[in-house]
Coordinates of C-alpha atoms in Angstrom, one line a residue:
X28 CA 15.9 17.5 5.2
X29 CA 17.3 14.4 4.0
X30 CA 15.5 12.5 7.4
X31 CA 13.4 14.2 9.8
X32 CA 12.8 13.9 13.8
X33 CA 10.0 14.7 15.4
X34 CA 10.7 17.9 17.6
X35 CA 7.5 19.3 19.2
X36 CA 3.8 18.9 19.0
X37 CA 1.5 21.8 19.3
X38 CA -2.9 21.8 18.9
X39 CA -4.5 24.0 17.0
X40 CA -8.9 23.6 16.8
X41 CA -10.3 23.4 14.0
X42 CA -13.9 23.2 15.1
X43 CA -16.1 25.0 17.5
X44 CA -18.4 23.1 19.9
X45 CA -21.4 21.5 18.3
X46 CA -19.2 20.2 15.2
X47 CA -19.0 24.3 13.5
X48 CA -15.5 25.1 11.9
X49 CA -13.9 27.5 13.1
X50 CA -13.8 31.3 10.9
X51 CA -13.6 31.0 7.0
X52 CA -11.5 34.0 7.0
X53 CA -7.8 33.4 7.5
X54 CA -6.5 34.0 10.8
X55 CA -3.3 34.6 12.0
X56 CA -2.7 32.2 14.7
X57 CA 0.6 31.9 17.1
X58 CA 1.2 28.4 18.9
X59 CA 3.1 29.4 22.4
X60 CA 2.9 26.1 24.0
X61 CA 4.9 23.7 22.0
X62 CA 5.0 20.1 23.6
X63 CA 8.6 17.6 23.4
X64 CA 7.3 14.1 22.4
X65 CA 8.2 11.7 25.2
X66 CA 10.7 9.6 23.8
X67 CA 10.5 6.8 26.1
X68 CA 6.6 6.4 24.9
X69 CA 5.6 7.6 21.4
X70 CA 2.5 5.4 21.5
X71 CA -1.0 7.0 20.7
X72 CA -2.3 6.6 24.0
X73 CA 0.4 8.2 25.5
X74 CA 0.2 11.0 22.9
X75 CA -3.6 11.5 23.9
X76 CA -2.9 11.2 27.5
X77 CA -0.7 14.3 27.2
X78 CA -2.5 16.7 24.1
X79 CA -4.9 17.0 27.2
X80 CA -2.4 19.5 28.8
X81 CA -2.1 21.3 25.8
X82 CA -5.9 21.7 24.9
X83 CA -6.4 23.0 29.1
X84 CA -3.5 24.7 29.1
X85 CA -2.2 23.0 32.6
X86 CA 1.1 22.3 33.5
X87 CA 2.4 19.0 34.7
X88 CA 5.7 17.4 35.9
X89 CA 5.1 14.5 33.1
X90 CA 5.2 16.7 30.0
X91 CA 8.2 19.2 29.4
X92 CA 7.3 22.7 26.7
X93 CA 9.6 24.3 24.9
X94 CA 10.2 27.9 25.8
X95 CA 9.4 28.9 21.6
X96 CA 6.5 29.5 20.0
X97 CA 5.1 29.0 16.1
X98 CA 3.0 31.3 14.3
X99 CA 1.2 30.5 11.2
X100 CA -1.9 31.3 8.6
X101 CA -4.6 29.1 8.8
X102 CA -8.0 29.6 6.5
X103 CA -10.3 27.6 3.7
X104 CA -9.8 27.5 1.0
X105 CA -12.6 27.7 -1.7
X106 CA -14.0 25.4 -4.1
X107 CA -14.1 28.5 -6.7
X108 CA -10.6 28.5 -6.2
X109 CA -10.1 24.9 -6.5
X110 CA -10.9 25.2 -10.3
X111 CA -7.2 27.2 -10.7
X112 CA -5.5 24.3 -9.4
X113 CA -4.1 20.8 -10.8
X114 CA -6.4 19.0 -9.0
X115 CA -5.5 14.8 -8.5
X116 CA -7.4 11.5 -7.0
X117 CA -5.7 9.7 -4.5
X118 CA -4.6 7.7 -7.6
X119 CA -3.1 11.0 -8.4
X120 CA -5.3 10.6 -11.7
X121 CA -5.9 14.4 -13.0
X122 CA -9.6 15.3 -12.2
X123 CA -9.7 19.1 -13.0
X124 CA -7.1 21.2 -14.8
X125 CA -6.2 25.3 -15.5
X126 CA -7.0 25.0 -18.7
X127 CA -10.0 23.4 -18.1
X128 CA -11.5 26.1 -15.9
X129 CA -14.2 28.0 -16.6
X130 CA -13.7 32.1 -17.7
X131 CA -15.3 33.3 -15.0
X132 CA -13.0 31.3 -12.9
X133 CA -9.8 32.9 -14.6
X134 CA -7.1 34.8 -12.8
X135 CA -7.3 38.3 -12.8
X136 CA -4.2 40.4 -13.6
X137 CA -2.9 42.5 -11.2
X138 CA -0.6 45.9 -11.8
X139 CA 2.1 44.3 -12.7
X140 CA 1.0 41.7 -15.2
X141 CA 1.3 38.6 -12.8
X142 CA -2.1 36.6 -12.1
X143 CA -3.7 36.5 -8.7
X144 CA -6.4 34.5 -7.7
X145 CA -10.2 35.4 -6.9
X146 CA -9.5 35.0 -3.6
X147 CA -7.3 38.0 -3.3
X148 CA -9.8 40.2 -5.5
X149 CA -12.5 39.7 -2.8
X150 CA -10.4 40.4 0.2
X151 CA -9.1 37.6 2.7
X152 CA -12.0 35.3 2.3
X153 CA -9.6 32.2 1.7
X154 CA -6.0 31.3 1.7
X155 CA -3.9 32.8 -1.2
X156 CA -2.8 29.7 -3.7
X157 CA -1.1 30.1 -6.7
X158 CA -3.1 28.7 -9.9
X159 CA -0.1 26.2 -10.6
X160 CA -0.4 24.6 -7.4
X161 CA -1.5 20.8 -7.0
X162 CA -4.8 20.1 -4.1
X163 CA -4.7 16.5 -3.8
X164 CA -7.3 14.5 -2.9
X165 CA -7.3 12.8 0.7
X166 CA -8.2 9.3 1.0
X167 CA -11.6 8.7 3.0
X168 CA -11.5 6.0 5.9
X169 CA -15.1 6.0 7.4
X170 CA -15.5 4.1 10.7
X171 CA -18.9 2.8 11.0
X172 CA -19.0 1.6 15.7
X173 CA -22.2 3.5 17.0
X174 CA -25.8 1.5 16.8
X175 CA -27.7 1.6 13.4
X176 CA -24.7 2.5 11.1
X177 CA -24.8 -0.7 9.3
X178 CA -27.3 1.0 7.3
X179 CA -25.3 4.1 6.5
X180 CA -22.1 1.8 5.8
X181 CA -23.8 0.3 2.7
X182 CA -25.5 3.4 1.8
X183 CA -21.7 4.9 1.2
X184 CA -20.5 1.7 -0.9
X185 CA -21.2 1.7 -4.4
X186 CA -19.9 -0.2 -7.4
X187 CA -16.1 0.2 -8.3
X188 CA -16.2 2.5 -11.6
X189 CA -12.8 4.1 -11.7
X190 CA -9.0 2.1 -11.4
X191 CA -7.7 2.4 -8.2
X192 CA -5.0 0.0 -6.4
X193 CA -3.6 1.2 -3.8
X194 CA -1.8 0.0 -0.6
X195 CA -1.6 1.5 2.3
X196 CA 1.3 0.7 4.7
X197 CA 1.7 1.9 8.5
X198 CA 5.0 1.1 10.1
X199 CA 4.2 1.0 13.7
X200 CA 6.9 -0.4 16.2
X201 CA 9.8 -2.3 16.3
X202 CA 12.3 -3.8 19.7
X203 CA 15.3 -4.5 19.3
X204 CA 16.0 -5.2 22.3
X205 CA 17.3 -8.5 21.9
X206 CA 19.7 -7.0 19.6
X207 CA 23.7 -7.7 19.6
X208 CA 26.0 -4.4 20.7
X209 CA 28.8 -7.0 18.6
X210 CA 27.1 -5.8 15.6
X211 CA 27.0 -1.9 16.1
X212 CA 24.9 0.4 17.7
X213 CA 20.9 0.5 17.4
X214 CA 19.4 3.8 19.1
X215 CA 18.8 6.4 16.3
X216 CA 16.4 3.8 14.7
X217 CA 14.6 5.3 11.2
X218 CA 12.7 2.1 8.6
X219 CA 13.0 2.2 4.8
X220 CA 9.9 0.6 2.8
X221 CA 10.0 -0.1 -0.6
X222 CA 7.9 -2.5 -3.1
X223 CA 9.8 -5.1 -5.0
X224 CA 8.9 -8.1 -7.7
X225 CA 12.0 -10.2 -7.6
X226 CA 14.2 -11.7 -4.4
X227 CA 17.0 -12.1 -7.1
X228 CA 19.7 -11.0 -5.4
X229 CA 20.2 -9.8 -1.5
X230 CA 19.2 -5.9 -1.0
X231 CA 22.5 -5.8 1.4
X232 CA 24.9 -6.1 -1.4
X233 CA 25.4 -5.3 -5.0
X234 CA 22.0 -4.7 -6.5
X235 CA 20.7 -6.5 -10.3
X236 CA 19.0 -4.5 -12.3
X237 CA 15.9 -6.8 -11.9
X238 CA 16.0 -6.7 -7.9
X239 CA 15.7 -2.8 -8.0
X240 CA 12.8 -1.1 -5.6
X241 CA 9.8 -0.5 -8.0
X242 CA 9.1 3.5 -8.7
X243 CA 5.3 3.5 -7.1
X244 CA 5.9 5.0 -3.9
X245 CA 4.4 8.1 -3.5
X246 CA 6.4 11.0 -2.8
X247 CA 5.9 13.3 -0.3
X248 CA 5.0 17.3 -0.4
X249 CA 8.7 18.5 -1.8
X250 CA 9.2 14.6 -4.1
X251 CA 8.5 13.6 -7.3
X252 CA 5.3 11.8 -7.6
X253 CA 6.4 8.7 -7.9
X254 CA 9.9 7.4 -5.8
X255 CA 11.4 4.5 -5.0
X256 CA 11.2 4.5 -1.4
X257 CA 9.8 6.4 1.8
X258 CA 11.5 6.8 5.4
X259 CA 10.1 6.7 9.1
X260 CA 11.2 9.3 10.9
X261 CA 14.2 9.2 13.4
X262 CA 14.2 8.5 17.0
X263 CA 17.1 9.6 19.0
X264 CA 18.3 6.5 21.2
X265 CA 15.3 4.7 21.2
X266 CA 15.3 1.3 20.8
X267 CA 11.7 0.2 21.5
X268 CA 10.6 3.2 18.8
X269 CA 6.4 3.7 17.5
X270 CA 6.1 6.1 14.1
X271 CA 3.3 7.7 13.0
X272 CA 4.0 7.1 9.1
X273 CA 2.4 6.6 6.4
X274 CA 3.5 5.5 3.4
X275 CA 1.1 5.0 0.1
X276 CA 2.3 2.6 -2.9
X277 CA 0.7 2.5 -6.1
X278 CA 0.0 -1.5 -6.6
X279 CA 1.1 -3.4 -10.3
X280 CA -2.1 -4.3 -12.0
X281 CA -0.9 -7.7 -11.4
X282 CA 0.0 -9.0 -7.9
X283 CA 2.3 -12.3 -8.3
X284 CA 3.9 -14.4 -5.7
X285 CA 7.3 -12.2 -5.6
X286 CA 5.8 -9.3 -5.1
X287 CA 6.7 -7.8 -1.7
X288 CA 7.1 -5.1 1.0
X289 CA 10.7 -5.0 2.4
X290 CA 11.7 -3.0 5.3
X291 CA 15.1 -1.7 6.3
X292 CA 15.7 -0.7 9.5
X293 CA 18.8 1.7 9.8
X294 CA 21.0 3.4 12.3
X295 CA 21.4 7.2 12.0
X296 CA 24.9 7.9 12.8
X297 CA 25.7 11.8 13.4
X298 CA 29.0 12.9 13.7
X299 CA 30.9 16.6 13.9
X300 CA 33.1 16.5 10.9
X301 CA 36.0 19.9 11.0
X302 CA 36.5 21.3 8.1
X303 CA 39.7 23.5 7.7
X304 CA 39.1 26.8 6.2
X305 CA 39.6 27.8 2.9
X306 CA 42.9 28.3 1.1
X307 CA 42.8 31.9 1.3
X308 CA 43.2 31.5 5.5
X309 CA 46.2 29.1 4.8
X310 CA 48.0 31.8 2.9
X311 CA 47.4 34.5 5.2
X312 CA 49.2 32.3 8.2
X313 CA 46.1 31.6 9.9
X314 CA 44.7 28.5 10.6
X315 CA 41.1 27.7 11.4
X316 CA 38.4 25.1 11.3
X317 CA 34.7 24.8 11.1
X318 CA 32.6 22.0 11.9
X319 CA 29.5 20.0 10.0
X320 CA 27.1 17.5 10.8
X321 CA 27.9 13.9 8.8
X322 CA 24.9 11.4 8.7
X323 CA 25.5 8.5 7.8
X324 CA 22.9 5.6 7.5
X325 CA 23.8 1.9 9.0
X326 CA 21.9 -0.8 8.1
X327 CA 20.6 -2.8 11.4
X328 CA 18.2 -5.2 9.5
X329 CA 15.2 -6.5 7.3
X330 CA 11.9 -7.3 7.1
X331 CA 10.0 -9.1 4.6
X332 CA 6.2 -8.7 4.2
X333 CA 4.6 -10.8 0.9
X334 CA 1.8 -9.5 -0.8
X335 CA -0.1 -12.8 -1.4
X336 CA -0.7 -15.9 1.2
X337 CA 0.2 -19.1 0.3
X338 CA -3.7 -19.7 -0.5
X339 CA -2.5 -17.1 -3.4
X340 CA -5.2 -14.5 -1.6
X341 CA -4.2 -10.7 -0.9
X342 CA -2.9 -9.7 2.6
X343 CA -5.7 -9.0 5.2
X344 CA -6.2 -5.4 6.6
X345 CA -4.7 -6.2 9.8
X346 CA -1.4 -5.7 11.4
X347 CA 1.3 -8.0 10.7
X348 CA 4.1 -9.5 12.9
X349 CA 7.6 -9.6 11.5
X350 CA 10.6 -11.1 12.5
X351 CA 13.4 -9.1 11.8
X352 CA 16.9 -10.5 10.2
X353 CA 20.3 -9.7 10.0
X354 CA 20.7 -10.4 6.8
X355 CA 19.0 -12.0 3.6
X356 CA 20.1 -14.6 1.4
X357 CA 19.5 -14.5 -2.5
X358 CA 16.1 -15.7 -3.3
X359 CA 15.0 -14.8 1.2
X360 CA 10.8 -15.6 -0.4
X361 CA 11.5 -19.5 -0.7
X362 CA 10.6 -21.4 1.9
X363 CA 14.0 -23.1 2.2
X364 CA 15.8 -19.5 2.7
X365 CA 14.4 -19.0 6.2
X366 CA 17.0 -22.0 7.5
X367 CA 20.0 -20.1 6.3
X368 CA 18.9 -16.5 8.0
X369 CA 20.0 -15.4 11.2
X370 CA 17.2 -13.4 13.1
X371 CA 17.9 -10.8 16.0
X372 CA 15.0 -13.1 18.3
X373 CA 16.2 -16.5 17.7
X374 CA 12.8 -17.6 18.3
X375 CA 12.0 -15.7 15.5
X376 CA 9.5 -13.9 17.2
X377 CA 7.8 -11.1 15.6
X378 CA 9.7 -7.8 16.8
X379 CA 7.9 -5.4 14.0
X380 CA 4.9 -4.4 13.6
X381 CA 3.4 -3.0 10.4
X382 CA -0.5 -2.2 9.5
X383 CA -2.0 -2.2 6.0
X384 CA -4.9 -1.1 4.1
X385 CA -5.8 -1.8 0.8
X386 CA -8.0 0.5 -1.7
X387 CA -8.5 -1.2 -4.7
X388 CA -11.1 -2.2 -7.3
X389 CA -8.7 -4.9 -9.1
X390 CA -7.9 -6.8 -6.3
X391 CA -10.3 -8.0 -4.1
X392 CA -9.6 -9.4 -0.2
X393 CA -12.7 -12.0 -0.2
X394 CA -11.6 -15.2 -0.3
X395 CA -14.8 -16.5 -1.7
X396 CA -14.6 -14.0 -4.9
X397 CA -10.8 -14.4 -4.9
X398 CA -11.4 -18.2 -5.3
X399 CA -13.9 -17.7 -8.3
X400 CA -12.2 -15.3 -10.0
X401 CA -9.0 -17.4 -10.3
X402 CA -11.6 -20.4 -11.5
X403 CA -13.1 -18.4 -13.8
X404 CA -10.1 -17.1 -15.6
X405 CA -9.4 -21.4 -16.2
X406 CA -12.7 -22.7 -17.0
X407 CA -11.0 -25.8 -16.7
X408 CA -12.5 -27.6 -13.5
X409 CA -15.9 -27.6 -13.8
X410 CA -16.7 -29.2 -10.8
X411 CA -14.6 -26.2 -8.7
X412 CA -16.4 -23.8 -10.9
X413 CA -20.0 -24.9 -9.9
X414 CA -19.0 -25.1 -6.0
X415 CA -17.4 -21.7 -6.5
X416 CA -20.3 -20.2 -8.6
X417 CA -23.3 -21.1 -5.5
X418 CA -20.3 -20.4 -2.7
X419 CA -20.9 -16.5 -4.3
X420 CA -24.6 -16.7 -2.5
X421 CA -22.5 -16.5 0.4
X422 CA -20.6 -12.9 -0.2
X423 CA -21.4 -9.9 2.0
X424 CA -23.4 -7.1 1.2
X425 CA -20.5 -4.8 0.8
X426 CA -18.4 -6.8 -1.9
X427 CA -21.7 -7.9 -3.5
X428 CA -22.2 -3.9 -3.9
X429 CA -18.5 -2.8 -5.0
X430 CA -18.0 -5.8 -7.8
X431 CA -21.3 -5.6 -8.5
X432 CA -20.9 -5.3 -12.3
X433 CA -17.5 -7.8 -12.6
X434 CA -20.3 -10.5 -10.6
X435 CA -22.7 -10.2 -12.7
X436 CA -20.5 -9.7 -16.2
X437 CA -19.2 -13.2 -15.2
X438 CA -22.2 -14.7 -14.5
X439 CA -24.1 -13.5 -18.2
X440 CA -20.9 -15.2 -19.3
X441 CA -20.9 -18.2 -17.8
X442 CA -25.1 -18.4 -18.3
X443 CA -24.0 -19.1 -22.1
X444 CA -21.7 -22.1 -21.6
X445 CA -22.9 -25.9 -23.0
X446 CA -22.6 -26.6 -19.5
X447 CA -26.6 -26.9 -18.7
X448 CA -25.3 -27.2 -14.3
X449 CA -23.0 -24.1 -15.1
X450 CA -26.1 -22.2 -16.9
X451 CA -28.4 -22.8 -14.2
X452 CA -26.2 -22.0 -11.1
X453 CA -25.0 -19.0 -12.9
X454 CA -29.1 -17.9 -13.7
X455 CA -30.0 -18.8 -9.8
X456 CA -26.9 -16.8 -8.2
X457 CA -27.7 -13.9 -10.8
X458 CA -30.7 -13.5 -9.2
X459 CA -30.1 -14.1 -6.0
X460 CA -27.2 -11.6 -6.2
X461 CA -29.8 -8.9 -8.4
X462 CA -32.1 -9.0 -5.6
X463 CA -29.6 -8.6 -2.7
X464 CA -28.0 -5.5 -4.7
X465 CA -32.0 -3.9 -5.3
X466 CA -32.5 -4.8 -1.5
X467 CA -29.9 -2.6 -0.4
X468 CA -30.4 0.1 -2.8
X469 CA -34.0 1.0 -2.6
X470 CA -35.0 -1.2 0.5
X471 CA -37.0 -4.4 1.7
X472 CA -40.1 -2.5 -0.1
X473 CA -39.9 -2.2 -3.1
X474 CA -42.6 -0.3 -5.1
X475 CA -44.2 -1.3 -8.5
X476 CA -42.4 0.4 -11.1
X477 CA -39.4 1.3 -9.5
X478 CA -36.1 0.3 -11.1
X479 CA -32.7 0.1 -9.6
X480 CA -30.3 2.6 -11.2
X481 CA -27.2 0.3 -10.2
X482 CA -29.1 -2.6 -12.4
X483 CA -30.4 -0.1 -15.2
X484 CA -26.7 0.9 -15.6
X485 CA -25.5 -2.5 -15.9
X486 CA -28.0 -3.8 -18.5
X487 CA -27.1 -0.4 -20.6
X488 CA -23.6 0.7 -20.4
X489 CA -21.5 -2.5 -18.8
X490 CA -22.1 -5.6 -20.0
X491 CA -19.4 -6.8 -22.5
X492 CA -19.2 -11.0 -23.7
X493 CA -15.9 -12.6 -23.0
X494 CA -14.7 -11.2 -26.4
X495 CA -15.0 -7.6 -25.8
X496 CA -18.3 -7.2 -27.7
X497 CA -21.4 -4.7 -26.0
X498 CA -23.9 -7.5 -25.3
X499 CA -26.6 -5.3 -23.8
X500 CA -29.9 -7.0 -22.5
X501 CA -33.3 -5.5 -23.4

């Protein structure tokens, strides 16, 4: 279990027509047509192109079934339930625990002393879950594309209230087609991410203690919660492969220049290994052998993503083009290092792809916050500062919403500086910022009398001076 392969693909609905799911109850449900993935093309469209012969149930030439089936158990499970469980944020922050449930939500004991849900006490109206099992939370991507869901896009934002700092990474393709058979074979393709702070030393050879893959991967169903790495799945003989991964990396609390995503790309070799039978068989004058499947991983190459631009701003939500390398030298993140590394395109075109998504309310991806942020932590420059503080007229809706109380906590600050240009852009973005964030919340028309929440919050509970102190405004 070590590294997977995808074997077969099978559809199961989980809603009716008109957006209903499908029966609470759990059902018993047997899968008899099992699709191979086409190994040539692994891409989504070809994937969609061919789920349409497994939702119709038509055979075609193009797509090949297995001659197996699958049965499984698939139901709800309750939110009565859910208070029996550990249950965990996408941060894996604890929301709700056993302990923590109420007594009418307690296990009841069965015959034998053990504890059984409330699920099983009221028949088969959800799936059976032990109470020491963990429901994690799913992260939420919304796509906003039909006409007149701008509104409802910033209807769902709201300020960030909780720590979360999370990266997202999605290891799409890779071609190696360009690469040299002198250097080994590269068909069973399979790509290692990790997160590291330090190019001390190069990942290929002996590794220093301070060059070691940071422990903020998370693991997977069956992994600690925290590992140092995650793999793609393998691809037999594929050398133009597309995954379907996703790995999810818990970010420091403090991004710096070293910080970066490196990807290995390996080989999976697999070899039949005999094995000569026991010693009891060589006494007896018999001689046999049995044989055993040895994989062995062979690094191909590497890939370096950074985490911050040379503007010191946070990658973009975008895919990124890498170009792949043989090897790395000690300290591969200086500019000077790319002269002695040998790429697989000597162009050094990109020849992997990889797709990110950040989810975080430390670290922001707006240039024009980023930039007065990293000002305002100086308060050296004043000029910068004053260009940086009316530039802030200029956010969008959406980050004006999320940093809503960081903005405007900065801006209280800065109101009290001997600076009289500083106080007065900081009062006249304050309010143009105030009446943006009221806008948005309770709409062009605003009635007499009504307050905004999202303000009355602020002015209560948030604001803190530059020194820690509760400075609340009355």
């Amino acid at each position: 279990g070590f590294y997977t392969q995808p074997l077969a693909i099978g559809v199961i609905p989980v809603f009716r027509k008109g957006g209903l799911p499908i029966n609470m109850k759990p059902t018993p449900i047997t899968l008899d047509r099992l699709m191979r993935p086409n190994g040539a093309d692994s891409s989504d469209a070809s994937l969609w192109s061919s789920l349409k012969y497994l939702i119709s149930e038509k055979n075609s030439a193009k797509v090949k079934f297995f001659s197996a089936s699958l049965s499984l158990v698939l139901g709800f499970v309750e939110s009565k339930d859910i208070g029996l469980m550990k249950c965990v944020s996408p941060s894996n922050v604890p929301l709700r625990s056993s302990a923590q449930s109420s007594p009418t939500s307690s296990p009841a004991s069965s015959s034998d002393g053990s504890s059984i849900s409330s699920a099983q006490t009221n028949g088969i109206n959800s799936i059976k879950l032990a109470p020491e099992t963990c429901v994690r939370q799913l992260q939420e991507f919304k796509t906003y594309n039909q006409p007149g869901d701008q509104q409802k896009k910033l209807a769902n934002f709201y300020p960030h209230y909780e720590w979360s700092h999370l990266l997202y990474v999605y290891p799409l393709n890779c071609n190696f087609e360009k690469w040299s058979t002198r250097r080994g074979d590269a068909r069973n393709l399979a790509v290692r991410v990790e997160i590291r702070s330090s190019d001390a030393e190069n990942p290929a050879s002996a590794v220093l203690p301070d060059s070691q893959p940071l422990k903020r991967v998370f693991g997977s169903s069956k992994m600690p919660d925290y590992v140092q790495q995650q793999r793609t799945s393998v691809l037999h003989h594929d050398i133009k492969p597309q995954w379907h991964k996703e790995v999810k990396i818990n970010l420091p609390a403090k991004i710096t220049p070293s910080h970066h995503i490196l990807f290995t790309v390996d080989h999976i070799v697999c070899q039949n290994v005999s094995k000569k039978s026991s010693s009891s068989s060589k006494k007896s004058g018999s001689s046999s052998s049995s044989s055993s499947l040895a994989v062995q991983p062979n690094t191909l190459a590497f890939g370096i993503l950074p985490l911050l631009n040379n503007r010191s701003e946070f990658i973009l939500d975008s895919e990124h083009g890498i170009s792949l390398a043989y090897g790395l030298p000690q300290n591969y993140l200086s500019s000077s290092a790319s002269m002695s590394t040998s790429y697989i395109d000597r162009g050094r075109k990109p020849n992997f792809t990889v797709s990110t998504k950040l989810v975080s309310t430390i670290q922001t991806q707006d240039w024009i916050l980023n930039n007065f942020f990293s000002v305002y932590d100086k308060l050296e420059d004043y000029q910068d500062l004053l260009a940086y503080i009316t530039n802030l007229r200029n956010l969008s809706a959406q980050t004006c919403i999320q940093w809503f109380p960081v903005i405007a906590t900065c801006l209280c600050n800065l109101m009290a500086q001997l600076n009289i240009s500083i106080s007065l852009a900081s009062f006249q973005t304050l309010l143009y910022v105030v009446d943006m964030t009221t806008q948005i919340e309770l709409g062009a028309s605003v009635a007499p009398g009504v307050r905004s929440h999202l303000i009355e919050s602020f002015v209560c509970f948030i604001l803190e001076d530059r020194n820690g102190g509760a400075s609340h405004l009355f």
